[in-house]
mmCIF file of C-alpha atoms in Angstrom:
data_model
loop_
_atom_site.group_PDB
_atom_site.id
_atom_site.type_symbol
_atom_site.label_atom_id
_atom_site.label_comp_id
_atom_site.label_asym_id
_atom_site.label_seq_id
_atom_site.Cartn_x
_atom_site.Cartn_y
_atom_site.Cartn_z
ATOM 1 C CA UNK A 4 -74.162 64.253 197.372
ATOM 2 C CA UNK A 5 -76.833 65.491 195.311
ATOM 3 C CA UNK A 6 -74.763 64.344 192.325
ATOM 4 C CA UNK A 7 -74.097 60.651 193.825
ATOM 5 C CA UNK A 8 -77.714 60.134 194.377
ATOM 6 C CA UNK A 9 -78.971 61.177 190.605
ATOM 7 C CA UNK A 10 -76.455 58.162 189.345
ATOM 8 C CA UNK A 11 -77.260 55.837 191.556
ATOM 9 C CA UNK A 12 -81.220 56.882 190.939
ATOM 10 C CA UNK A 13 -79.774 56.812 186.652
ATOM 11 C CA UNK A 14 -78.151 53.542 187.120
ATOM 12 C CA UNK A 15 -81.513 51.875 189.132
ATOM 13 C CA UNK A 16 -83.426 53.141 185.813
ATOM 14 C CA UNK A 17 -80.946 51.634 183.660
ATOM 15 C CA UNK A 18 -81.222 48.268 185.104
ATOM 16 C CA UNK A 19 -84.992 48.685 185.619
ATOM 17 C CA UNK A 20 -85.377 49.105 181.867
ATOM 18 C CA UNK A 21 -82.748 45.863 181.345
ATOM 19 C CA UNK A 22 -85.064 43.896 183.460
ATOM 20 C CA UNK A 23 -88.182 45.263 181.665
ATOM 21 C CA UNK A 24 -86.347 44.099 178.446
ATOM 22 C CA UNK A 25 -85.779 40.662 179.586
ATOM 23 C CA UNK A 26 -89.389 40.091 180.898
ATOM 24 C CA UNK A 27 -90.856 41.382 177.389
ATOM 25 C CA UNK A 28 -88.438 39.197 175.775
ATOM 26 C CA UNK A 29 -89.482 36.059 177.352
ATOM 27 C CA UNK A 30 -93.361 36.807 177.103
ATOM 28 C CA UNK A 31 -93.377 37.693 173.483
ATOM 29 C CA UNK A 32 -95.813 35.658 172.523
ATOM 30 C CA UNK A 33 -98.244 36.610 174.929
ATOM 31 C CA UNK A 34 -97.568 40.539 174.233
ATOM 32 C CA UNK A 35 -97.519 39.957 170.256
ATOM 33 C CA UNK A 36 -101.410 37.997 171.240
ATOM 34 C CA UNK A 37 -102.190 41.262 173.681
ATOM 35 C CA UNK A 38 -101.186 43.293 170.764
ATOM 36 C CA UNK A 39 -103.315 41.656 167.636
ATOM 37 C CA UNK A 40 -106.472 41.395 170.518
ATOM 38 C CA UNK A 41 -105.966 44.993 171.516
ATOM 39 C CA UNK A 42 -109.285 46.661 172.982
ATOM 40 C CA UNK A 43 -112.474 45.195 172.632
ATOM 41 C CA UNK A 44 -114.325 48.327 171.824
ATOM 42 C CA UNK A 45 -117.752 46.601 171.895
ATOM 43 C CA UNK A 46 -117.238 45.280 175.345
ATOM 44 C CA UNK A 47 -118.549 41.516 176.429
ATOM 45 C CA UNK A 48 -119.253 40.755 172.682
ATOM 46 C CA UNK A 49 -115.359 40.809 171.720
ATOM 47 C CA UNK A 50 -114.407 38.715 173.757
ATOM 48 C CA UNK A 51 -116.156 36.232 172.583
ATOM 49 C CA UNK A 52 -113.666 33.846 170.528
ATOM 50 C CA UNK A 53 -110.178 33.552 170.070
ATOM 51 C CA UNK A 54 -109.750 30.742 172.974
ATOM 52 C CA UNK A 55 -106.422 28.911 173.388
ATOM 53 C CA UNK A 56 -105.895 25.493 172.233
ATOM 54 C CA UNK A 57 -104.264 23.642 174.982
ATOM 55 C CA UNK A 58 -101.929 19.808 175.088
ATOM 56 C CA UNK A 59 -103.736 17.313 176.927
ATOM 57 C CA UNK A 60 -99.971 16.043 178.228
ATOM 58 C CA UNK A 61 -101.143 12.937 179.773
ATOM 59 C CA UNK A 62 -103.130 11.756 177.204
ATOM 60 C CA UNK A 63 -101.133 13.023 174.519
ATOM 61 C CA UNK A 64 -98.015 11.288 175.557
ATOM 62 C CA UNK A 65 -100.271 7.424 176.324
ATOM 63 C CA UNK A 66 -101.483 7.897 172.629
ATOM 64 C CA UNK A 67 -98.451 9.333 171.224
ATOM 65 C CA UNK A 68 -100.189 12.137 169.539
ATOM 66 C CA UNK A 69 -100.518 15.476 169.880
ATOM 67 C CA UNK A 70 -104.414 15.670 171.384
ATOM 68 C CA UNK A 71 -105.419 19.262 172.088
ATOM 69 C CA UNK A 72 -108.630 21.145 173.227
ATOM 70 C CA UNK A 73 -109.654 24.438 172.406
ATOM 71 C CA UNK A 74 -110.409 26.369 175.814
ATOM 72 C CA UNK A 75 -114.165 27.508 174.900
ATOM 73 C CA UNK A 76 -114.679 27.380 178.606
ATOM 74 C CA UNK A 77 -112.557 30.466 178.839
ATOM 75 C CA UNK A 78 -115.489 32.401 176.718
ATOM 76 C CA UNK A 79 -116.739 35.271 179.027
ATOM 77 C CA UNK A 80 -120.369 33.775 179.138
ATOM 78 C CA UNK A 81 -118.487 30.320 180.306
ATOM 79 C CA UNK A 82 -118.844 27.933 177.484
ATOM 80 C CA UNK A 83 -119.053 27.283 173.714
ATOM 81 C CA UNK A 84 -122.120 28.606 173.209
ATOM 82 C CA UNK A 85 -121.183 32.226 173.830
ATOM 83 C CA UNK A 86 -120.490 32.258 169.617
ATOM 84 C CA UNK A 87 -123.719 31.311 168.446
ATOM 85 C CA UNK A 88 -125.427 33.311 170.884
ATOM 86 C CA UNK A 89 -123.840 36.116 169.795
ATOM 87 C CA UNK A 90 -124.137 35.240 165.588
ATOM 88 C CA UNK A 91 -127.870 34.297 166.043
ATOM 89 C CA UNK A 92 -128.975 37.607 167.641
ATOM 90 C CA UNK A 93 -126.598 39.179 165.006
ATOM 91 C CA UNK A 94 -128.377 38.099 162.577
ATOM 92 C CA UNK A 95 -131.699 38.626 163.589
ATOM 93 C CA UNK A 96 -130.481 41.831 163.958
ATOM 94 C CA UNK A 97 -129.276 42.134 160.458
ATOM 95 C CA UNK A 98 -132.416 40.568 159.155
ATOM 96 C CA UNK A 99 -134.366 43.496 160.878
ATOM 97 C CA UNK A 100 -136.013 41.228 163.019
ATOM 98 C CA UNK A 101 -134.725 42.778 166.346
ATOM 99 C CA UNK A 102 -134.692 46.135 166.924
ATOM 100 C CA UNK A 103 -133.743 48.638 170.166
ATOM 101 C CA UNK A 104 -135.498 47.562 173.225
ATOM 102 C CA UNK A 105 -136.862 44.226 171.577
ATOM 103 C CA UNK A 106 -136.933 40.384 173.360
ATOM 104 C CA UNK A 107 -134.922 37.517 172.401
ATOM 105 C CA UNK A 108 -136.569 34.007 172.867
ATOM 106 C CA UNK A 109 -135.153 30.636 173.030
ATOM 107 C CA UNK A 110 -135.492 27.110 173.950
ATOM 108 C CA UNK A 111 -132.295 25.616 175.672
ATOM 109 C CA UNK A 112 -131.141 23.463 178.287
ATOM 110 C CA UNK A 113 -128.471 25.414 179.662
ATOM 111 C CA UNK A 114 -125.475 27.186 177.543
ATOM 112 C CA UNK A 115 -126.886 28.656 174.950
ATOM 113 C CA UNK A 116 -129.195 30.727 177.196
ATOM 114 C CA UNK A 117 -126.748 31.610 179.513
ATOM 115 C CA UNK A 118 -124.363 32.554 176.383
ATOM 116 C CA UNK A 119 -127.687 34.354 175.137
ATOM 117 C CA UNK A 120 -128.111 36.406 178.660
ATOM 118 C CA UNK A 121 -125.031 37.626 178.823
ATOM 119 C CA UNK A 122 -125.323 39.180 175.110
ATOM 120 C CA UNK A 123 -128.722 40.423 175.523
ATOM 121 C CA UNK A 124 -127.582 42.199 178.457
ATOM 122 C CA UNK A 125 -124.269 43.648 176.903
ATOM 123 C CA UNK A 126 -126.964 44.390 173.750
ATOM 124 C CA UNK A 127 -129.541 45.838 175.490
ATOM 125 C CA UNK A 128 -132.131 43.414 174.664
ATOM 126 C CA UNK A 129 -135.261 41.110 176.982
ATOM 127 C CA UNK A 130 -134.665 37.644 177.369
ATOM 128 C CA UNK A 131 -136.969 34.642 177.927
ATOM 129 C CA UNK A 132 -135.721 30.497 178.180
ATOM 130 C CA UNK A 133 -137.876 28.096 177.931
ATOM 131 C CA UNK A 134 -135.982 24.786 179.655
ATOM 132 C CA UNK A 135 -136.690 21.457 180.380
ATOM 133 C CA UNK A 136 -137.400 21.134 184.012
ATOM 134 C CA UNK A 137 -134.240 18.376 184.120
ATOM 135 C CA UNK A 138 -131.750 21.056 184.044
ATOM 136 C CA UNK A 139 -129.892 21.727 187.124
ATOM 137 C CA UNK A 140 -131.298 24.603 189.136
ATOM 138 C CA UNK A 141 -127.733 26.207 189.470
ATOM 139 C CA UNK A 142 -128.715 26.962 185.553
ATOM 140 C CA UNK A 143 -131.688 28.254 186.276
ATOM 141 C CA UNK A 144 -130.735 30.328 188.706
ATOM 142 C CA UNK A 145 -127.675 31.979 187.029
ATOM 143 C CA UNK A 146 -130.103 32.989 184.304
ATOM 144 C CA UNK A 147 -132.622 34.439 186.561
ATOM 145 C CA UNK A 148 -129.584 36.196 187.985
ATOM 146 C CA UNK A 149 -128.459 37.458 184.192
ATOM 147 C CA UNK A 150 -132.024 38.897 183.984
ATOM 148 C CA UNK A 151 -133.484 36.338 181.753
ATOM 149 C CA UNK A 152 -137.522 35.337 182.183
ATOM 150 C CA UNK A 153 -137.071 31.551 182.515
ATOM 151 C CA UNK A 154 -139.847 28.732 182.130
ATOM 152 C CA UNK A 155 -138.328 25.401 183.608
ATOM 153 C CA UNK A 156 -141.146 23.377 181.622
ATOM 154 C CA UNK A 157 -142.076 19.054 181.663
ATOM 155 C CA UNK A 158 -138.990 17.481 179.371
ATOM 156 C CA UNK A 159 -140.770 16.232 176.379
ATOM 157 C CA UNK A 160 -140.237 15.181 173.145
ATOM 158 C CA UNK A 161 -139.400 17.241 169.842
ATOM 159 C CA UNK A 162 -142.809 15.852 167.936
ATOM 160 C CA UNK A 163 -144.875 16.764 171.265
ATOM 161 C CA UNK A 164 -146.592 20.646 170.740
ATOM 162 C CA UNK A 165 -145.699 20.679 174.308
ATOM 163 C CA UNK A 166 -141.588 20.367 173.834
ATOM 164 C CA UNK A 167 -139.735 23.416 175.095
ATOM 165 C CA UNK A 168 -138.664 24.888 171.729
ATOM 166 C CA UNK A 169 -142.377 24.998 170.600
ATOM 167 C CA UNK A 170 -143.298 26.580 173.504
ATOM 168 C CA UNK A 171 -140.524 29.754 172.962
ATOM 169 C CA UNK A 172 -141.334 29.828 169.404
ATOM 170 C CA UNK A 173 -144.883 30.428 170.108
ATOM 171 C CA UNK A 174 -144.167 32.888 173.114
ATOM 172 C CA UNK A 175 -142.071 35.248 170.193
ATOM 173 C CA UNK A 176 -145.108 34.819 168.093
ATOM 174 C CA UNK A 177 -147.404 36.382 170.836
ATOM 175 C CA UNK A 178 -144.987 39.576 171.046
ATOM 176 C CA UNK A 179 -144.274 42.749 168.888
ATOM 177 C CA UNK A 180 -140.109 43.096 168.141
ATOM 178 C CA UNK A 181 -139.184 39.625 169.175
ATOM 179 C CA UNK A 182 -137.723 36.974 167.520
ATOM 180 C CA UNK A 183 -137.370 33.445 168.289
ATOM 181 C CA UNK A 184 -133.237 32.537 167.977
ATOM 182 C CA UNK A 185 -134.014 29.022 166.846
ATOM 183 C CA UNK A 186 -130.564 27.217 167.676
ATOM 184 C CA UNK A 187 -131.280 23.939 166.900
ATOM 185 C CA UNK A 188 -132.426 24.814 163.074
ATOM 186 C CA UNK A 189 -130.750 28.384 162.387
ATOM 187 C CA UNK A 190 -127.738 28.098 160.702
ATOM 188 C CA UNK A 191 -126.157 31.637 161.845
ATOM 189 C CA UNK A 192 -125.010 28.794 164.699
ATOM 190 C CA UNK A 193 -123.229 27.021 162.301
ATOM 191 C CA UNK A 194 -121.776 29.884 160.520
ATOM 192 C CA UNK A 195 -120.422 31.025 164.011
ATOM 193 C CA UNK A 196 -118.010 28.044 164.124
ATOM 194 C CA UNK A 197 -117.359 28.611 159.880
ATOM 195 C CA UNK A 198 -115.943 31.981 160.528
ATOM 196 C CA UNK A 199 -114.497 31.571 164.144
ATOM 197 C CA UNK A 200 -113.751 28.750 165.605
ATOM 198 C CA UNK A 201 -112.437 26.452 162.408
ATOM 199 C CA UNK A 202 -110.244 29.514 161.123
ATOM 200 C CA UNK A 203 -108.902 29.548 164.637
ATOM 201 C CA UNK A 204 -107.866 25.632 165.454
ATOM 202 C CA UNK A 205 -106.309 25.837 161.480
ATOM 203 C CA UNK A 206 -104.131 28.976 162.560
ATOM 204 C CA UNK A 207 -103.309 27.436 165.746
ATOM 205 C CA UNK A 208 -102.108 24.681 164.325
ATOM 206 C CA UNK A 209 -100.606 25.950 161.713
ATOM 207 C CA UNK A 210 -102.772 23.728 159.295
ATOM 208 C CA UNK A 211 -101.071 20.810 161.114
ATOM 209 C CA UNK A 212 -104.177 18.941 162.477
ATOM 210 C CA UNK A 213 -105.230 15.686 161.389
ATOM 211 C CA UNK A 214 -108.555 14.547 162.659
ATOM 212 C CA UNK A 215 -111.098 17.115 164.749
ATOM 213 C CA UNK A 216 -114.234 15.401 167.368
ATOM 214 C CA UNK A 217 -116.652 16.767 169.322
ATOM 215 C CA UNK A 218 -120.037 15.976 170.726
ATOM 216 C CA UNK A 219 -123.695 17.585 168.777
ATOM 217 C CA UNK A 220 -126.312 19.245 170.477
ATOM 218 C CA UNK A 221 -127.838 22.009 167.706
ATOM 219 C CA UNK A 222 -125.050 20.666 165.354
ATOM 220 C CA UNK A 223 -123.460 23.533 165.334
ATOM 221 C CA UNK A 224 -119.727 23.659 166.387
ATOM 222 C CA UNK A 225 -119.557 20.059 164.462
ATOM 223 C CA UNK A 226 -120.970 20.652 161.229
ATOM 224 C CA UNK A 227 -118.860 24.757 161.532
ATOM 225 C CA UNK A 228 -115.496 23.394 162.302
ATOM 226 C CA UNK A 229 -116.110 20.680 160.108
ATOM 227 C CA UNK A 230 -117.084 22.137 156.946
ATOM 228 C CA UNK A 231 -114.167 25.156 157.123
ATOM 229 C CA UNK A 232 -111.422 22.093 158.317
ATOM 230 C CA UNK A 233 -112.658 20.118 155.232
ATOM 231 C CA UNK A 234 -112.478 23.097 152.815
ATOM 232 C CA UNK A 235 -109.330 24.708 153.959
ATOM 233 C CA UNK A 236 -107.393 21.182 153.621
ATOM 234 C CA UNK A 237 -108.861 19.899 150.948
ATOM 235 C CA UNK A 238 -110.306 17.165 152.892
ATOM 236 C CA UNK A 239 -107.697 15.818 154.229
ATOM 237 C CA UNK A 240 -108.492 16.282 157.486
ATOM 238 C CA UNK A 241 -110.890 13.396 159.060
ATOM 239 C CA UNK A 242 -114.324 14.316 161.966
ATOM 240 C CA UNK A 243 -115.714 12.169 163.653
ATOM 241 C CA UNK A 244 -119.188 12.544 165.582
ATOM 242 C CA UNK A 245 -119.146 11.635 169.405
ATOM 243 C CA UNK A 246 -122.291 10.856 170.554
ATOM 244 C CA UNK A 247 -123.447 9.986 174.007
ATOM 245 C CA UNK A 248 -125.647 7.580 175.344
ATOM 246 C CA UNK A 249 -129.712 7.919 174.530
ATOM 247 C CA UNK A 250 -128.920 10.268 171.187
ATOM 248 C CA UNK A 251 -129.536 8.511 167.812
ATOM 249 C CA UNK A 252 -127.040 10.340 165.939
ATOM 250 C CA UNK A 253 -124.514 7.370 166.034
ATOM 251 C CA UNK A 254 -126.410 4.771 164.937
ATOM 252 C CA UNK A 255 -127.693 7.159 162.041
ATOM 253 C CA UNK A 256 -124.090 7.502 160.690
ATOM 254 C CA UNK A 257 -123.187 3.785 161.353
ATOM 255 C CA UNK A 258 -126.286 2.495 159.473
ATOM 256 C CA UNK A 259 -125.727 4.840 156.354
ATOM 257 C CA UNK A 260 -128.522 7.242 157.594
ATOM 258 C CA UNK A 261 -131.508 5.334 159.189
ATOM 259 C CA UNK A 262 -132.781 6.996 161.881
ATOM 260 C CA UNK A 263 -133.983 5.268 164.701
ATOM 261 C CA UNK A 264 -135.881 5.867 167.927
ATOM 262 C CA UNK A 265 -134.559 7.558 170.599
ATOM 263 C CA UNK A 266 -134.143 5.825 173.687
ATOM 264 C CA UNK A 267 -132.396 6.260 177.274
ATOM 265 C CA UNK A 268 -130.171 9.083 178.396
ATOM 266 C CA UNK A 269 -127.427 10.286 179.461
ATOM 267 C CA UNK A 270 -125.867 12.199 182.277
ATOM 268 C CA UNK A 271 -124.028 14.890 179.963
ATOM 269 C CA UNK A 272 -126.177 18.196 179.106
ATOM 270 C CA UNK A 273 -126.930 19.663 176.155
ATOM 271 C CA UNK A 274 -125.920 16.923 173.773
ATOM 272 C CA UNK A 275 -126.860 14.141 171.983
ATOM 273 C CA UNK A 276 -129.777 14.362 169.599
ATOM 274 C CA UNK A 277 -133.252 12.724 167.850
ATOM 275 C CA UNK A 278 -132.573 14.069 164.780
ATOM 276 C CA UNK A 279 -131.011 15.709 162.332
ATOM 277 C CA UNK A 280 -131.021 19.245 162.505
ATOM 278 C CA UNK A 281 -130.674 21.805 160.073
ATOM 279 C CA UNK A 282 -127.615 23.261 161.369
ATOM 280 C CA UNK A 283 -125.925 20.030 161.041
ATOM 281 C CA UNK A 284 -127.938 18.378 157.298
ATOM 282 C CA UNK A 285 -125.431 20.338 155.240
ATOM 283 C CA UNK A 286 -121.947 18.988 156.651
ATOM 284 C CA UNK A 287 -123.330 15.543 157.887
ATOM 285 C CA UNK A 288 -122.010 13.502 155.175
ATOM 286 C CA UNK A 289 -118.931 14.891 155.111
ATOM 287 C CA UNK A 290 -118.413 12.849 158.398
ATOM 288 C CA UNK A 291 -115.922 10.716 158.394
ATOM 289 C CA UNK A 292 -117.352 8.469 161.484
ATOM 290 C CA UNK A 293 -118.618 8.401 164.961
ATOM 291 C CA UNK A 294 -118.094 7.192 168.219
ATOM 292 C CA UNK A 295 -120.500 6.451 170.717
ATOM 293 C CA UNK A 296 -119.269 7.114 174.245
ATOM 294 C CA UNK A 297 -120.601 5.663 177.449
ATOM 295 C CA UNK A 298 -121.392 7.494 180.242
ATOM 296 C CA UNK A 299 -119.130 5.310 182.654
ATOM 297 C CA UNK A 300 -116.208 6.374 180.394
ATOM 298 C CA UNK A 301 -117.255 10.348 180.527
ATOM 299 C CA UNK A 302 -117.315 10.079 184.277
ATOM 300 C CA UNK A 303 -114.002 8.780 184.088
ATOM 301 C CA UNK A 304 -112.459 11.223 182.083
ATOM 302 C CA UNK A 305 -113.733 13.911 184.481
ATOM 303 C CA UNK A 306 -112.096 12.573 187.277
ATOM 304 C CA UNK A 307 -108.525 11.941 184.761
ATOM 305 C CA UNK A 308 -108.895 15.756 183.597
ATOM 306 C CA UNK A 309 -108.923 17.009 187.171
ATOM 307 C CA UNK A 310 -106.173 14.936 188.431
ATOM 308 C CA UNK A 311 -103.798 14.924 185.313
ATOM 309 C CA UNK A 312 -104.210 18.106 183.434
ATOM 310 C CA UNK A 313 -105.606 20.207 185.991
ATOM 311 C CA UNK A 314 -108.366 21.101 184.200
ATOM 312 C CA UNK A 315 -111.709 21.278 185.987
ATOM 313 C CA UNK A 316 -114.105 20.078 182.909
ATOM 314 C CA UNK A 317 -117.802 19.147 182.511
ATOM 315 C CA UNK A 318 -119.070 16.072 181.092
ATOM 316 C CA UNK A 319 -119.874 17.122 177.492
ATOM 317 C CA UNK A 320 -116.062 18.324 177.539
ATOM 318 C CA UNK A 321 -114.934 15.166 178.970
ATOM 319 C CA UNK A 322 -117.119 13.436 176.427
ATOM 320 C CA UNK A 323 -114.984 15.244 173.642
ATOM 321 C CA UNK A 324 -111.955 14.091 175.534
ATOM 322 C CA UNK A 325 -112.780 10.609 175.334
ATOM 323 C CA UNK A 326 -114.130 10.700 171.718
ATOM 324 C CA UNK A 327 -110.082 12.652 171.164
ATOM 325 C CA UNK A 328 -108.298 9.800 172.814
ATOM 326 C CA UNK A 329 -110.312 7.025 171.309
ATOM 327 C CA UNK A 330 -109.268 9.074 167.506
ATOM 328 C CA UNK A 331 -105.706 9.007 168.442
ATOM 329 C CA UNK A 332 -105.588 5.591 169.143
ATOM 330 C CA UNK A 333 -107.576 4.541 166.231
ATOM 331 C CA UNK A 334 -104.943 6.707 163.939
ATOM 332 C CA UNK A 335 -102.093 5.719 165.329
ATOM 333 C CA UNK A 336 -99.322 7.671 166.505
ATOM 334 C CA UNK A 337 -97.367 10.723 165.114
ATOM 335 C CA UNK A 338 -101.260 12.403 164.925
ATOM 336 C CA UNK A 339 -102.618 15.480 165.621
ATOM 337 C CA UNK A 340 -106.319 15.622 167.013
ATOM 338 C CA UNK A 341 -108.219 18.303 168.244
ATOM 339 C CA UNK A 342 -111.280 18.761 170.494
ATOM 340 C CA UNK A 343 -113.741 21.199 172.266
ATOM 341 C CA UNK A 344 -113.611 21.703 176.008
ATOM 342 C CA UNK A 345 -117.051 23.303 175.978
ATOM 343 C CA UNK A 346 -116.971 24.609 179.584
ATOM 344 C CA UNK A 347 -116.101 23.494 182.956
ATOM 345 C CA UNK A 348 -117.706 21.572 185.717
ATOM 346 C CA UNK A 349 -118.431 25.100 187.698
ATOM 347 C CA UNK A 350 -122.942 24.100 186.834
ATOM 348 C CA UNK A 351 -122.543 20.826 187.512
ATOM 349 C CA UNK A 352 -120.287 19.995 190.710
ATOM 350 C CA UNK A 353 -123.492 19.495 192.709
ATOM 351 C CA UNK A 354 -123.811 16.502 190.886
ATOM 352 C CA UNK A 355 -120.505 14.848 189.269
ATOM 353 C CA UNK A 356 -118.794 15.462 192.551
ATOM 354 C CA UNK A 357 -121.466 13.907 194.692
ATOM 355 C CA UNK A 358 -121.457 10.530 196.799
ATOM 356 C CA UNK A 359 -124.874 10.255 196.506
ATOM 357 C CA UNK A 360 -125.690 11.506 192.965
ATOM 358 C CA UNK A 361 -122.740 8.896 191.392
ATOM 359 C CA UNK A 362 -124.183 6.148 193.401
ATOM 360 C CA UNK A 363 -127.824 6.590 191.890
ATOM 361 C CA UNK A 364 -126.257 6.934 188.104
ATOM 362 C CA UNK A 365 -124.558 3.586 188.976
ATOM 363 C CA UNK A 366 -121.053 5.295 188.195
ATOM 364 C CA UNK A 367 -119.790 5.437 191.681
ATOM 365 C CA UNK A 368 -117.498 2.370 190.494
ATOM 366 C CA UNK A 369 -116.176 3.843 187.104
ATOM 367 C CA UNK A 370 -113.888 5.849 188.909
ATOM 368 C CA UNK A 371 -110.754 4.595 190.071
ATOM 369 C CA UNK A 372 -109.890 4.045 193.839
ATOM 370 C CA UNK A 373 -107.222 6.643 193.770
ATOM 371 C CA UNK A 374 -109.352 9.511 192.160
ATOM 372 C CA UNK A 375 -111.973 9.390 194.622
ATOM 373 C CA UNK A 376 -110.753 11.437 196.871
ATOM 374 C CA UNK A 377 -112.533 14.367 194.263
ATOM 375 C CA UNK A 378 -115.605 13.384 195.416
ATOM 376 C CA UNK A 379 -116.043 15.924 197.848
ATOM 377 C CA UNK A 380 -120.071 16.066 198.554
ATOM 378 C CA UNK A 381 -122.367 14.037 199.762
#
C-alpha cells in the first residue's frame, strides 16, 4: 500500500512539473522580462522606468498603422513624471546641493510633485509645492497625504514675481540644504527621457518606429525622446509637437519661431506652454512639426480610450492619442507611431466624468450618444 501511494504521489510530481513546464513555456517572455528586471534593490526608485509599450487596436487598425503608447501611467508614482523627479533630485544630489535630511522645492501643477513626493519619501528628503490654485484638490490632497508642504497659490503668469515657480525658488533660497528642482529649465528632466525613455521605445520596437508625438509641459519627455530617436536613426525618424489649446508652442513652430501671446486655456493639466524652455531650446528645431489639438477632440478620445482599448486615460494622454492618430493618417499607412500615455484619469474623474463639469466646458456634445453612458457623476 505504502508502495502504491509513493507512485501515485511520484507520478502527481511528474505531471506537476510537465504542467509547470508548459506554463513557463508559454509565459517566456514575461519570465525572460522578470528575469533582466530582477530586484529593485533601491526600492520605489527602480521602478521607475521600463513601462510597456502597448497597440492602440482600434485606432491602429482605422489608420492602418501600428500606433502604440508607452504605459508611463504604470510608473509607481502614477505618471510620466516619476523620471524626472527622480533625475532632478539625482542630480542635485550629485551636484552636492542636497544632502541627508535636506528639502526639495518645486513649482508644479500636479505630476511632477506627486512624482517628486513619492521620491523624497523613498529618499529621505522634505518636500514643499508651490501650485496654482486651479489644480484639482484631489492633487492637492494626495500630496498632503505623501507628506509634501503644499502652497495652492493665485495662477499667474511666468513674467509676474508672483507666478508659482518664483515663489518655490525663493522659498529654497530662504533655507539651509535645499535646492530648488527647477523642472521647467533644468535639463536633468530632459536627460531623464535621453537615457530612459528613448532607449526604451527604440528597443521596443526594435528600431522599427517611424514618427514619435507627445504633448510639452517642461519640454522634457519631447525634446528627451526626441533628441536620442533622432540620433539613434540617423534622423530618420519624424516628432511632431502636440499642443493644446491656450499654449503658444504651435504657432511658434508653424510661424518659423515667433512667439506670440498666450491666450485661453485648456482643460488638459500640465501642458501646453508660453515659452520656450530650456529643457526643450536644444531639440526644438529638430521638430519636424506640430499639431494643435482641440479640447473637444481630447474629450473625445477619453471617452474612445475607455470604451475601445480599455484603457482608463487622462486628457494630456488622450491629447497624445489624438496628436498619434492625426500622424498616422497624415503618413499614411504601413507606419509605425508612438506616443506617451502620461497617466490615467484616476486625479481627474471628478471632472471629465461629470454631467455638470462637461456641460460648463461646453463639451457635453463632443461625445458621442453611445459613449455617454461613462458619464457617471453629476
Amino acid at each position: 500500500m505504502f508502495r502504491t501511494a509513493s507512485r501515485q504521489f511520484a507520478a502527481t510530481l511528474w505531471r506537476s512539473a510537465e504542467n509547470i513546464a508548459q506554463i513557463e513555456a508559454g509565459y517566456q517572455t514575461g519570465i525572460n522580462i522578470s528575469r533582466a528586471q530582477g530586484i529593485g534593490q533601491r526600492g520605489f526608485i527602480d521602478a521607475i522606468g521600463k513601462t510597456p509599450l502597448i497597440r492602440l487596436n482600434h485606432i491602429s487598425d482605422r489608420t492602418g498603422c501600428e500606433v502604440l503608447g508607452k504605459s508611463e501611467f504604470q510608473n509607481p508614482g502614477g505618471s510620466v513624471k516619476d523620471r524626472a523627479a527622480l533625475y532632478v533630485v539625482e542630480h542635485a544630489e550629485k551636484a552636492g546641493l542636497l544632502h541627508a535630511g535636506g528639502t526639495v522645492i518645486e513649482g508644479t501643477a500636479g505630476n511632477t510633485g506627486i512624482g517628486l513626493a513619492h521620491v523624497c519619501r523613498a529618499k529621505g528628503y522634505k518636500l514643499v509645492i508651490y501650485m496654482p490654485n486651479t489644480q484639482s484638490q484631489g492633487k492637492i490632497d494626495l500630496l498632503r497625504l505623501l507628506g509634501a508642504e503644499v502652497y495652492p497659490v493665485p495662477a499667474v503668469a511666468f513674467d509676474n514675481p508672483e507666478n508659482y515657480n518664483h515663489q518655490a525658488k525663493r522659498h529654497a533660497e530662504r533655507l539651509e540644504n535645499a535646492v530648488w528642482t527647477n523642472q521647467f529649465d533644468n535639463t536633468a528632466n530632459r536627460q531623464a527621457h535621453i537615457e530612459t525613455t528613448g532607449p526604451e521605445i527604440w528597443a521596443q520596437t526594435n528600431g522599427k518606429i517611424d514618427a514619435f508625438t507627445c504633448a510639452t509641459g517642461t519640454g522634457g519627455s519631447l525634446a528627451g525622446v526626441t533628441r536620442y530617436l533622432k540620433e539613434k536613426s540617423g534622423g530618420r525618424v519624424k516628432s511632431f509637437l502636440a499642443d493644446p489649446p491656450g499654449s503658444v508652442l504651435h504657432s511658434y513652430i508653424q510661424s518659423g519661431g515667433k512667439l506670440a501671446e498666450r491666450s485661453g486655456g485648456s482643460i488638459t493639466e500640465g501642458i501646453g506652454q508660453g515659452r520656450v524652455t530650456d529643457n526643450l531650446k536644444p531639440d526644438i528645431g529638430l521638430l519636424d512639426g506640430s499639431f494643435s489639438i482641440a479640447d473637444e477632440k481630447t474629450i473625445e478620445m477619453v471617452y474612445r480610450c475607455l470604451d475601445e482599448e480599455g484603457l482608463y486615460l487622462g486628457a494630456s494622454s488622450c491629447l497624445n492619442v489624438v496628436a498619434a492618430q492625426e500622424l498616422a493618417e497624415k503618413l499614411g499607412k504601413g507606419h509605425t507611431v508612438v506616443t506617451l500615455l502620461c497617466d490615467g484619469a484616476y486625479r481627474y474623474a471628478d471632472r471629465l466624468f461629470s454631467k455638470k463639469w462637461l456641460e460648463q466646458k461646453n463639451l457635453l456634445s463632443s461625445i458621442p450618444e453611445h459613449l455617454r453612458k461613462y458619464i457617471v457623476l453629476e
